[in-house]
Short mmCIF file of C-alpha atoms in Angstrom, two decimals:
data_model
loop_
_atom_site.label_atom_id
_atom_site.label_comp_id
_atom_site.label_asym_id
_atom_site.label_seq_id
_atom_site.Cartn_x
_atom_site.Cartn_y
_atom_site.Cartn_z
CA MET A 1 14.30 24.05 -12.47
CA GLY A 2 11.22 24.85 -10.41
CA ILE A 3 7.89 23.03 -10.41
CA VAL A 4 6.76 21.55 -13.72
CA TRP A 5 3.10 20.72 -14.28
CA SER A 6 2.05 18.06 -16.77
CA ARG A 7 -0.88 15.82 -17.65
CA LYS A 8 0.79 14.08 -20.58
CA ARG A 9 0.99 10.30 -20.60
CA SER A 10 3.91 8.45 -22.13
CA THR A 11 2.99 7.51 -25.69
CA ASP A 12 3.97 3.85 -25.19
CA ALA A 13 2.24 3.47 -21.81
CA LEU A 14 0.38 0.20 -21.33
CA VAL A 15 -0.90 0.30 -17.77
CA GLN A 16 -3.61 3.01 -17.81
CA GLY A 17 -4.30 1.99 -14.25
CA ARG A 18 -6.27 2.76 -11.14
CA ALA A 19 -4.55 3.25 -7.77
CA LEU A 20 -5.80 0.59 -5.34
CA HIS A 21 -3.88 0.19 -2.10
CA PHE A 22 -0.59 0.07 -0.24
CA VAL A 23 0.46 -3.03 1.69
CA ILE A 24 1.68 -2.70 5.27
CA ARG A 25 2.85 -5.66 7.35
CA VAL A 26 1.74 -5.67 10.97
CA GLY A 27 2.62 -7.53 14.15
CA ASP A 28 0.18 -7.02 17.03
CA ARG A 29 -3.20 -6.97 15.28
CA GLU A 30 -5.17 -5.86 18.32
CA VAL A 31 -3.06 -2.72 18.82
CA VAL A 32 -2.73 -2.03 15.10
CA PHE A 33 -6.45 -2.17 14.40
CA LYS A 34 -7.25 -0.01 17.39
CA PHE A 35 -5.10 2.63 15.70
CA PHE A 36 -6.65 2.33 12.25
CA ARG A 37 -10.24 2.10 13.45
CA GLU A 38 -10.29 4.42 16.46
CA VAL A 39 -7.49 6.91 15.74
CA LEU A 40 -7.52 7.26 11.95
CA GLY A 41 -11.22 6.41 11.75
CA MET A 42 -10.86 3.93 8.89
CA LYS A 43 -13.45 1.24 8.23
CA VAL A 44 -12.73 -2.47 7.91
CA LEU A 45 -13.79 -3.24 4.34
CA ARG A 46 -12.94 -6.96 4.12
CA HIS A 47 -10.98 -9.53 6.08
CA GLU A 48 -9.59 -12.78 4.66
CA GLU A 49 -7.72 -15.67 6.29
CA PHE A 50 -5.24 -17.93 4.46
CA GLN A 51 -3.73 -21.22 5.61
CA GLU A 52 -0.53 -20.93 3.58
CA GLY A 53 1.64 -18.20 2.11
CA CYS A 54 0.62 -16.33 -1.03
CA LYS A 55 2.35 -17.53 -4.20
CA ALA A 56 2.74 -13.89 -5.23
CA THR A 57 4.26 -13.13 -1.79
CA CYS A 58 1.40 -10.80 -0.85
CA ASN A 59 2.24 -11.56 2.79
CA GLY A 60 5.98 -11.35 2.20
CA PRO A 61 8.46 -14.26 2.03
CA TYR A 62 6.55 -16.38 4.55
CA ASP A 63 4.93 -19.77 4.01
CA GLY A 64 2.61 -20.09 6.99
CA LYS A 65 -0.84 -18.96 8.00
CA TRP A 66 -1.61 -15.28 7.41
CA SER A 67 -4.44 -12.79 7.03
CA LYS A 68 -5.26 -9.81 4.87
CA THR A 69 -7.44 -6.91 6.03
CA MET A 70 -8.41 -3.94 3.87
CA VAL A 71 -9.12 -0.66 5.70
CA GLY A 72 -10.04 2.75 4.32
CA TYR A 73 -12.54 5.58 4.14
CA GLY A 74 -14.87 4.01 1.59
CA PRO A 75 -15.30 1.20 -0.95
CA GLU A 76 -12.23 0.02 -2.81
CA GLU A 77 -13.86 0.77 -6.15
CA ASN A 78 -13.32 4.50 -5.58
CA HIS A 79 -11.02 4.82 -2.56
CA PHE A 80 -7.33 4.16 -2.05
CA VAL A 81 -7.04 1.86 0.96
CA VAL A 82 -4.45 0.17 3.15
CA GLU A 83 -3.91 -3.58 3.04
CA LEU A 84 -2.74 -4.86 6.42
CA THR A 85 -1.10 -8.27 6.23
CA TYR A 86 -0.46 -10.32 9.35
CA ASN A 87 1.72 -13.42 9.54
CA TYR A 88 0.80 -15.57 12.52
CA GLY A 89 4.40 -16.55 13.19
CA VAL A 90 5.93 -13.05 13.10
CA ALA A 91 5.84 -10.55 15.97
CA GLY A 92 6.93 -7.50 13.98
CA TYR A 93 9.11 -6.08 11.23
CA ARG A 94 12.10 -3.80 10.79
CA LEU A 95 11.53 -0.65 8.74
CA GLY A 96 13.99 0.69 6.22
CA ASN A 97 14.17 4.12 4.59
CA ASP A 98 11.90 3.19 1.67
CA PHE A 99 8.45 4.20 2.94
CA LEU A 100 8.06 7.89 3.77
CA GLY A 101 4.37 8.04 4.60
CA ILE A 102 0.74 8.29 3.53
CA THR A 103 -0.93 11.71 3.40
CA ILE A 104 -4.59 12.20 4.33
CA GLN A 105 -6.56 15.45 3.99
CA SER A 106 -8.89 15.88 6.96
CA LYS A 107 -8.99 18.32 9.84
CA GLU A 108 -11.72 16.08 11.28
CA ILE A 109 -9.21 13.25 11.60
CA ILE A 110 -6.78 15.61 13.34
CA GLU A 111 -9.44 16.22 16.00
CA LYS A 112 -10.04 12.47 16.28
CA VAL A 113 -6.30 11.87 16.79
CA LYS A 114 -6.14 14.52 19.50
CA GLN A 115 -9.24 13.18 21.25
CA ALA A 116 -7.72 9.71 21.24
CA GLY A 117 -4.58 11.07 22.91
CA TRP A 118 -2.36 9.49 20.30
CA PRO A 119 1.20 10.92 20.16
CA LEU A 120 1.59 13.43 17.34
CA ALA A 121 3.94 16.03 15.97
CA GLU A 122 2.69 19.34 14.63
CA THR A 123 3.75 20.31 11.11
CA GLU A 124 3.23 23.41 8.98
CA ASP A 125 0.35 21.70 7.16
CA GLY A 126 -1.13 19.59 9.95
CA ILE A 127 0.21 16.69 11.98
CA VAL A 128 2.29 13.53 11.58
CA ILE A 129 1.58 10.37 13.55
CA GLU A 130 3.04 6.88 13.61
CA ALA A 131 1.05 3.69 13.46
CA PRO A 132 2.19 0.79 15.66
CA GLY A 133 5.27 -0.52 13.91
CA GLY A 134 6.47 2.94 12.86
CA TYR A 135 4.62 3.62 9.60
CA LYS A 136 4.03 7.38 9.24
CA PHE A 137 0.78 9.13 8.36
CA TYR A 138 0.58 12.84 7.55
CA VAL A 139 -2.78 14.51 8.10
CA GLU A 140 -3.38 17.88 6.46
CA ASN A 141 -5.41 20.46 8.35
CA LYS A 142 -8.03 20.95 5.63
CA ASP A 143 -11.69 20.03 5.25
CA GLN A 144 -12.10 16.38 4.39
CA PRO A 145 -13.19 16.12 0.74
CA PRO A 146 -16.46 14.37 -0.17
CA THR A 147 -14.38 11.93 -2.19
CA ASP A 148 -11.34 9.97 -1.00
CA PRO A 149 -9.28 11.87 1.63
CA VAL A 150 -6.16 9.75 1.00
CA LYS A 151 -4.05 12.03 -1.20
CA LYS A 152 -0.68 10.35 -1.75
CA VAL A 153 1.79 7.62 -0.84
CA SER A 154 5.37 8.86 -0.50
CA LEU A 155 8.30 6.60 -1.37
CA ALA A 156 12.04 7.24 -1.24
CA VAL A 157 14.22 6.82 -4.33
CA SER A 158 17.97 7.09 -4.86
CA ASP A 159 17.93 8.71 -8.33
CA LEU A 160 14.98 10.95 -9.19
CA GLN A 161 15.41 10.99 -12.97
CA ARG A 162 15.82 7.22 -13.13
CA ALA A 163 12.65 6.84 -11.04
CA ILE A 164 10.74 9.26 -13.30
CA ASP A 165 11.86 7.33 -16.37
CA TYR A 166 10.39 4.18 -14.86
CA TRP A 167 7.14 5.43 -13.32
CA ASN A 168 6.32 7.97 -16.04
CA LYS A 169 7.77 6.52 -19.23
CA LEU A 170 7.37 2.80 -18.55
CA LEU A 171 4.34 2.64 -16.26
CA GLY A 172 2.72 5.64 -17.92
CA MET A 173 1.86 7.66 -14.83
CA ASN A 174 1.21 11.36 -15.38
CA ILE A 175 3.56 13.91 -13.81
CA TYR A 176 1.46 16.29 -11.70
CA GLU A 177 4.25 18.17 -9.95
CA ARG A 178 8.01 18.11 -10.21
CA ASP A 179 10.51 20.11 -8.19
CA ASP A 180 14.11 19.43 -9.09
CA THR A 181 15.36 21.68 -6.29
CA SER A 182 13.66 19.55 -3.63
CA LYS A 183 14.16 16.43 -5.76
CA VAL A 184 10.54 15.34 -5.59
CA VAL A 185 7.91 14.35 -8.15
CA LEU A 186 4.19 13.66 -7.83
CA LEU A 187 2.68 11.11 -10.23
CA GLY A 188 -0.71 9.55 -10.83
CA PHE A 189 -2.97 7.90 -13.36
CA ALA A 190 -5.91 10.33 -12.96
CA ASP A 191 -6.80 13.59 -11.24
CA ASP A 192 -9.28 11.95 -8.84
CA GLN A 193 -6.95 9.15 -7.71
CA CYS A 194 -4.38 8.83 -4.94
CA LYS A 195 -0.94 9.89 -6.18
CA VAL A 196 2.54 8.44 -5.74
CA GLU A 197 5.18 10.90 -4.54
CA LEU A 198 8.82 10.00 -5.13
CA GLN A 199 11.47 11.76 -3.03
CA ASP A 200 15.15 11.47 -3.88
CA ILE A 201 16.94 10.95 -0.55
CA GLY A 202 20.43 10.70 -2.06
CA VAL A 203 21.35 7.29 -0.63
CA ASP A 204 20.63 3.66 -1.47
CA ILE A 205 17.16 2.44 -0.57
CA ASN A 206 16.92 -0.08 2.25
CA HIS A 207 13.62 -1.99 2.38
CA ALA A 208 14.45 -4.06 5.48
CA SER A 209 11.78 -6.67 6.39
CA GLY A 210 8.84 -4.27 6.69
CA PHE A 211 8.79 -3.29 3.02
CA GLY A 212 5.42 -2.63 1.42
CA ARG A 213 3.88 -2.90 -2.01
CA VAL A 214 1.73 -0.50 -4.03
CA ALA A 215 -1.08 -1.92 -6.16
CA PHE A 216 -2.80 -0.69 -9.30
CA SER A 217 -5.46 -2.29 -11.48
CA CYS A 218 -5.57 -2.37 -15.25
CA GLN A 219 -7.42 -4.31 -17.91
CA LYS A 220 -6.59 -8.02 -17.71
CA LYS A 221 -5.61 -8.16 -21.39
CA ARG A 222 -2.81 -5.65 -20.72
CA LEU A 223 -1.03 -7.71 -18.08
CA LEU A 224 0.88 -9.93 -20.50
CA ALA A 225 1.78 -6.92 -22.64
CA ILE A 226 3.15 -5.12 -19.56
CA GLU A 227 5.18 -8.16 -18.57
CA SER A 228 6.57 -8.47 -22.10
CA LYS A 229 7.44 -4.78 -22.22
CA MET A 230 9.31 -4.95 -18.92
CA ARG A 231 11.29 -7.98 -20.09
CA LYS A 232 12.32 -6.19 -23.27
CA ARG A 233 13.44 -3.18 -21.22
CA LYS A 234 15.36 -5.54 -18.89
CA GLN A 235 13.32 -4.45 -15.86
CA LYS A 236 12.80 -6.66 -12.84
CA ILE A 237 9.74 -8.91 -12.77
CA LEU A 238 9.23 -10.43 -9.32
CA MET A 239 6.28 -12.58 -10.38
CA ALA A 240 5.20 -13.35 -13.93
CA LEU A 241 1.48 -13.44 -14.68
CA VAL A 242 -0.20 -15.67 -12.10
CA SER A 243 -3.75 -16.33 -10.91
CA LEU A 244 -4.38 -15.88 -7.16
CA ASP A 245 -7.20 -17.58 -5.29
CA THR A 246 -9.15 -16.21 -2.34
CA PRO A 247 -11.46 -18.67 -0.54
CA GLY A 248 -15.05 -18.14 -1.66
CA LYS A 249 -14.20 -15.39 -4.15
CA VAL A 250 -13.19 -14.99 -7.78
CA PRO A 251 -9.51 -15.45 -8.66
CA VAL A 252 -7.49 -12.45 -9.82
CA GLU A 253 -4.54 -12.34 -12.16
CA VAL A 254 -1.50 -10.29 -11.20
CA VAL A 255 1.98 -9.34 -12.36
CA ILE A 256 4.47 -8.18 -9.71
CA LEU A 257 7.18 -5.73 -10.74
CA ALA A 258 10.01 -3.92 -8.96
CA ASP A 259 11.23 -0.44 -9.87
CA PRO A 260 14.99 0.36 -10.02
CA ASP A 261 15.01 0.98 -6.24
CA GLY A 262 13.22 -2.27 -5.46
CA HIS A 263 9.77 -0.84 -4.71
CA GLU A 264 7.26 -3.61 -5.36
CA ILE A 265 4.40 -2.84 -7.75
CA CYS A 266 1.41 -5.16 -8.10
CA LEU A 267 -0.68 -4.90 -11.27
CA VAL A 268 -4.00 -6.72 -11.03
CA GLY A 269 -6.77 -7.42 -13.54
CA GLU A 270 -9.47 -4.77 -13.09
CA ASN A 271 -12.72 -6.66 -13.70
CA ASN A 272 -12.20 -9.56 -11.30
CA PHE A 273 -10.62 -7.27 -8.72
CA ARG A 274 -13.82 -5.21 -8.61
CA LEU A 275 -15.73 -8.41 -7.82
CA LEU A 276 -13.16 -9.56 -5.26
CA SER A 277 -13.02 -6.21 -3.45
CA VAL A 278 -16.72 -5.63 -2.76
CA VAL A 279 -17.20 -4.41 0.81
CA ASP A 280 -18.06 -7.25 3.20
CA PRO A 281 -20.60 -6.11 5.83
CA ASN A 282 -19.27 -8.82 8.16
CA ALA A 283 -15.63 -7.73 7.87
CA ASN A 284 -15.41 -6.16 11.33
CA THR A 285 -16.83 -9.27 12.95
CA LEU A 286 -14.54 -11.59 11.00
CA LEU A 287 -11.51 -9.56 12.03
CA ASP A 288 -12.48 -9.46 15.70
CA GLU A 289 -13.15 -13.20 15.72
CA ALA A 290 -9.77 -13.89 14.11
CA ILE A 291 -7.97 -11.73 16.68
CA ALA A 292 -9.80 -13.46 19.55
CA ALA A 293 -8.98 -16.92 18.17
CA ASP A 294 -5.29 -16.16 17.55
CA GLU A 295 -3.21 -18.31 19.89
CA SER A 296 0.09 -17.93 18.07
CA THR A 297 1.76 -15.90 20.82
CA GLU A 298 0.62 -18.40 23.45
CA TRP A 299 2.07 -21.24 21.37
CA PHE A 300 5.50 -19.64 21.42
CA VAL A 301 5.27 -19.07 25.18
CA GLN A 302 4.23 -22.67 25.83
CA ASN A 303 7.18 -23.85 23.77
CA ARG A 304 9.53 -21.52 25.64
CA GLN A 305 10.20 -19.40 22.61
CA HIS A 306 9.79 -15.76 21.71
CA LYS A 307 7.62 -14.91 18.75
CA PRO A 308 10.31 -13.73 16.31
CA LEU A 309 10.78 -10.37 14.69
CA ALA A 310 11.34 -10.55 10.94
#
């Protein structure tokens, strides 16, 4: 079978969502944010500090102090962004074979990467670069669109049809492209949103300690129905409906799922998330102040320890 085009939604779909962000865990914040700000040219949209681990494991399975920083090419209300989570007690993370990359359309960014002297590999469509920590970004050599230039997040799966059954039939994402020869499918909730590409790599998926999480919003009233549906279908629910607090902001309700390959999926109530995710004009300053005040590495040195890798 060649490429199949479709815009049909599963008739029992409940999510009807909006693609929000992908979570990446980072070690050295200073180096990481130099890459995202100066090489990829992303803006710091908001920065938040937390004194204890997230009860929905937004920062991973860690209990201590951590931070969350959202970066992207525009406001979260109409751009797919990257959530960079930093755990003060962790120096870095091991990557598995689960995350294949994020694709951005912008020949302007290619020039920025070259001017920055960042290592790159040429591809047929543009370039591929690695962020500190090894996360890959593909940049297509095309004019940057007036809307969001982030086109897709690519994830590895071990069984393409099983993955399609989950993401299309259960989550209700539209199939935009499918190529059974290459064993790849492109899915999304709407034409103007970032897509999720699933690539069958033919082996079990290893998430290691650097695994990420993709987030979508939907109407709050649908969250319980989604949770109930997944239970009936005997699908994995990592976190039942829970309310998450952010200091000084509105709480949001989330349900955390895992697909058959263990990819984490966060579904968050749309209305409060829009209020939570308003761009903070002081975000850059807050981030820089947090980096300058971070003495976690020095603490380990003073106590004759190495800051551990997860």
